[in-house]
mmCIF file of C-alpha atoms in Angstrom:
data_model
loop_
_atom_site.group_PDB
_atom_site.id
_atom_site.type_symbol
_atom_site.label_atom_id
_atom_site.label_comp_id
_atom_site.label_asym_id
_atom_site.label_seq_id
_atom_site.Cartn_x
_atom_site.Cartn_y
_atom_site.Cartn_z
ATOM 1 C CA MET A 1 11.290 -32.944 -9.098
ATOM 2 C CA ILE A 2 12.513 -30.774 -6.562
ATOM 3 C CA ILE A 3 14.676 -28.098 -8.042
ATOM 4 C CA SER A 4 16.967 -25.615 -5.441
ATOM 5 C CA PHE A 5 19.679 -22.055 -6.811
ATOM 6 C CA GLU A 6 20.901 -19.789 -4.526
ATOM 7 C CA THR A 7 20.539 -15.397 -5.776
ATOM 8 C CA GLN A 8 22.698 -12.885 -5.151
ATOM 9 C CA PRO A 9 20.934 -9.403 -4.458
ATOM 10 C CA ASP A 10 20.942 -7.189 -7.642
ATOM 11 C CA ARG A 11 19.587 -4.447 -7.290
ATOM 12 C CA GLN A 12 18.899 -3.754 -10.700
ATOM 13 C CA ARG A 13 16.596 -6.790 -11.204
ATOM 14 C CA LEU A 14 14.479 -6.188 -8.555
ATOM 15 C CA THR A 15 14.281 -2.383 -9.902
ATOM 16 C CA ALA A 16 13.204 -3.737 -12.897
ATOM 17 C CA ALA A 17 10.358 -5.622 -10.745
ATOM 18 C CA VAL A 18 8.968 -2.937 -9.130
ATOM 19 C CA ARG A 19 8.642 -0.858 -12.306
ATOM 20 C CA ARG A 20 7.134 -4.498 -13.885
ATOM 21 C CA VAL A 21 4.594 -4.326 -10.066
ATOM 22 C CA TYR A 22 3.122 -0.560 -10.681
ATOM 23 C CA ARG A 23 3.216 0.008 -14.380
ATOM 24 C CA TRP A 24 -0.055 -0.360 -14.894
ATOM 25 C CA ALA A 25 -0.565 2.080 -11.011
ATOM 26 C CA LEU A 26 1.973 4.562 -12.231
ATOM 27 C CA LEU A 27 0.425 5.677 -16.104
ATOM 28 C CA PRO A 28 -1.985 8.116 -15.656
ATOM 29 C CA TYR A 29 1.093 9.383 -13.954
ATOM 30 C CA TRP A 30 2.433 9.252 -17.337
ATOM 31 C CA PHE A 31 -0.085 10.240 -19.349
ATOM 32 C CA CYS A 32 -0.185 13.382 -17.439
ATOM 33 C CA VAL A 33 3.047 14.830 -18.179
ATOM 34 C CA PRO A 34 2.702 14.995 -21.365
ATOM 35 C CA VAL A 35 -0.834 16.353 -21.693
ATOM 36 C CA LEU A 36 0.234 18.930 -18.879
ATOM 37 C CA GLY A 37 3.348 20.084 -21.280
ATOM 38 C CA LEU A 38 1.362 20.233 -24.131
ATOM 39 C CA LEU A 39 -1.655 22.262 -21.958
ATOM 40 C CA ALA A 40 1.341 24.518 -20.167
ATOM 41 C CA GLY A 41 2.671 25.151 -23.154
ATOM 42 C CA LEU A 42 -0.530 26.570 -25.451
ATOM 43 C CA LEU A 43 -1.099 28.333 -21.612
ATOM 44 C CA LEU A 44 1.875 30.025 -21.805
ATOM 45 C CA PHE A 45 2.014 30.712 -25.655
ATOM 46 C CA THR A 46 -1.749 32.101 -25.298
ATOM 47 C CA GLY A 47 -0.919 34.224 -21.993
ATOM 48 C CA GLY A 48 -3.364 31.670 -19.350
ATOM 49 C CA ARG A 49 -3.174 32.530 -15.908
ATOM 50 C CA TRP A 50 -3.087 28.602 -15.179
ATOM 51 C CA ALA A 51 0.144 27.057 -17.477
ATOM 52 C CA TRP A 52 2.956 27.868 -14.315
ATOM 53 C CA ALA A 53 -0.078 25.361 -12.894
ATOM 54 C CA CYS A 54 0.541 22.930 -15.420
ATOM 55 C CA LEU A 55 3.728 22.708 -15.723
ATOM 56 C CA ALA A 56 4.035 22.356 -11.571
ATOM 57 C CA GLY A 57 2.113 19.411 -13.079
ATOM 58 C CA ALA A 58 4.081 17.929 -15.124
ATOM 59 C CA VAL A 59 6.135 18.116 -12.746
ATOM 60 C CA VAL A 60 4.848 16.247 -10.116
ATOM 61 C CA CYS A 61 3.619 13.872 -12.574
ATOM 62 C CA ALA A 62 6.784 13.523 -13.520
ATOM 63 C CA VAL A 63 7.828 13.180 -10.518
ATOM 64 C CA VAL A 64 5.228 10.595 -8.715
ATOM 65 C CA PRO A 65 6.691 7.158 -10.567
ATOM 66 C CA TRP A 66 10.481 7.454 -10.499
ATOM 67 C CA LEU A 67 9.302 8.127 -6.282
ATOM 68 C CA VAL A 68 6.675 5.333 -5.477
ATOM 69 C CA VAL A 69 9.827 3.341 -7.262
ATOM 70 C CA ARG A 70 12.732 3.611 -5.626
ATOM 71 C CA LEU A 71 10.814 3.691 -2.323
ATOM 72 C CA GLY A 72 9.668 -0.113 -3.314
ATOM 73 C CA VAL A 73 12.686 -1.134 -4.217
ATOM 74 C CA ARG A 74 14.489 0.847 -1.473
ATOM 75 C CA ALA A 75 11.299 -1.240 1.496
ATOM 76 C CA SER A 76 12.666 -4.176 -0.010
ATOM 77 C CA TRP A 77 16.115 -4.378 0.066
ATOM 78 C CA LYS A 78 16.407 -5.141 3.121
ATOM 79 C CA LEU A 79 14.761 -9.126 2.250
ATOM 80 C CA HIS A 80 15.717 -8.717 -0.757
ATOM 81 C CA GLY A 81 19.584 -7.384 -0.487
ATOM 82 C CA ILE A 82 20.614 -10.994 0.722
ATOM 83 C CA PRO A 83 21.697 -13.923 -0.790
ATOM 84 C CA MET A 84 18.424 -15.895 -0.784
ATOM 85 C CA THR A 85 18.141 -20.501 -1.047
ATOM 86 C CA TRP A 86 14.936 -20.915 -3.303
ATOM 87 C CA THR A 87 13.573 -24.703 -3.522
ATOM 88 C CA PHE A 88 10.335 -25.780 -6.133
ATOM 89 C CA SER A 89 8.966 -28.607 -5.348
ATOM 90 C CA GLU A 90 5.832 -30.270 -5.237
ATOM 91 C CA ASP A 91 4.756 -29.271 -2.015
ATOM 92 C CA GLY A 92 5.278 -24.925 -3.716
ATOM 93 C CA ILE A 93 8.339 -22.859 -2.750
ATOM 94 C CA HIS A 94 10.695 -23.041 -0.784
ATOM 95 C CA SER A 95 13.127 -19.175 0.533
ATOM 96 C CA ALA A 96 15.516 -19.321 2.493
ATOM 97 C CA ASN A 97 18.469 -16.581 3.923
ATOM 98 C CA ALA A 98 19.235 -14.974 7.540
ATOM 99 C CA LEU A 99 16.663 -13.332 8.268
ATOM 100 C CA THR A 100 13.635 -14.686 7.301
ATOM 101 C CA GLU A 101 12.273 -17.949 5.762
ATOM 102 C CA GLY A 102 8.334 -19.143 4.326
ATOM 103 C CA THR A 103 7.030 -20.996 1.925
ATOM 104 C CA ILE A 104 4.609 -20.325 -0.720
ATOM 105 C CA ARG A 105 2.013 -22.842 -2.014
ATOM 106 C CA TRP A 106 1.238 -24.135 -5.066
ATOM 107 C CA GLU A 107 -2.337 -23.141 -4.594
ATOM 108 C CA ALA A 108 -1.121 -19.345 -3.833
ATOM 109 C CA LEU A 109 -0.034 -18.312 -6.463
ATOM 110 C CA LYS A 110 -2.276 -16.505 -8.922
ATOM 111 C CA ASP A 111 0.535 -17.141 -12.362
ATOM 112 C CA VAL A 112 4.300 -16.016 -12.856
ATOM 113 C CA VAL A 113 5.927 -14.226 -14.580
ATOM 114 C CA GLN A 114 9.197 -14.305 -16.418
ATOM 115 C CA ILE A 115 10.733 -10.928 -17.729
ATOM 116 C CA PRO A 116 15.020 -10.538 -18.601
ATOM 117 C CA ASP A 117 16.703 -13.072 -15.948
ATOM 118 C CA GLN A 118 14.190 -13.397 -13.473
ATOM 119 C CA ILE A 119 10.443 -14.295 -12.276
ATOM 120 C CA LEU A 120 7.746 -13.154 -10.285
ATOM 121 C CA LEU A 121 5.373 -14.429 -8.454
ATOM 122 C CA ARG A 122 2.325 -13.953 -8.730
ATOM 123 C CA ILE A 123 -0.002 -13.891 -6.183
ATOM 124 C CA ASN A 124 -2.512 -10.739 -6.842
ATOM 125 C CA TRP A 125 -2.363 -7.852 -9.548
ATOM 126 C CA GLN A 126 0.089 -6.539 -6.954
ATOM 127 C CA GLN A 127 1.839 -9.013 -4.409
ATOM 128 C CA VAL A 128 4.985 -9.238 -5.875
ATOM 129 C CA ILE A 129 7.489 -11.808 -5.432
ATOM 130 C CA PRO A 130 10.565 -11.369 -7.223
ATOM 131 C CA VAL A 131 13.329 -14.371 -8.519
ATOM 132 C CA SER A 132 16.516 -13.979 -10.016
ATOM 133 C CA ILE A 133 17.128 -16.709 -12.301
ATOM 134 C CA ALA A 134 20.177 -14.969 -13.571
ATOM 135 C CA GLY A 135 22.693 -17.911 -12.253
ATOM 136 C CA LEU A 136 21.245 -20.763 -12.985
ATOM 137 C CA THR A 137 21.903 -22.320 -17.089
ATOM 138 C CA ALA A 138 19.849 -23.132 -19.957
ATOM 139 C CA THR A 139 19.031 -26.327 -18.296
ATOM 140 C CA GLN A 140 18.274 -25.440 -14.897
ATOM 141 C CA ARG A 141 15.813 -23.051 -16.577
ATOM 142 C CA ASP A 142 14.597 -24.975 -18.513
ATOM 143 C CA GLU A 143 13.742 -28.419 -15.672
ATOM 144 C CA LEU A 144 12.343 -24.741 -13.460
ATOM 145 C CA PHE A 145 9.796 -23.383 -16.704
ATOM 146 C CA ASP A 146 8.351 -27.620 -17.685
ATOM 147 C CA LEU A 147 7.672 -27.210 -13.486
ATOM 148 C CA LEU A 148 6.014 -23.972 -14.158
ATOM 149 C CA ARG A 149 3.644 -24.608 -16.800
ATOM 150 C CA GLY A 150 3.382 -27.818 -15.388
ATOM 151 C CA ARG A 151 1.287 -26.634 -12.653
ATOM 152 C CA GLY A 152 -0.487 -24.741 -15.319
ATOM 153 C CA LEU A 153 1.585 -20.977 -13.891
ATOM 154 C CA LEU A 154 3.638 -19.536 -16.858
ATOM 155 C CA SER A 155 1.779 -20.581 -20.363
ATOM 156 C CA SER A 156 3.448 -21.977 -23.093
ATOM 157 C CA ALA A 157 4.730 -18.533 -24.909
ATOM 158 C CA ASP A 158 6.359 -17.627 -22.085
#
């Protein structure tokens, strides 16, 4: 079975994919924002000397995740910002666009994660290749998901 389709660039989908990939790495920053904010408020109320340092730390922790995602999208946009053709076959997944082409063998993939309008081909916990499936019909999506389930890459719950 061969499934082939072309995807169009979409910066919002790429941003969603980058957010999903880095969500666990950025979680401590999101946790520190309210903790440092509350600590800063408590120190301001009690006249503590470190209140402004805690408040500055909270601001930094709020900005870092946004900056990491923005820089990740910016770095990836050169290759993902142009139309790409995807071919899913028995050999693996072949991608091609005006700048590059390559094949990912099935054995290289850890699993496939489905997020709205795209799938993420996971090679390991941080290396992910986003594939937009927004332009596929319901039948084409079902065929693709059946192929991925048959390879043991997509659980039936997804």
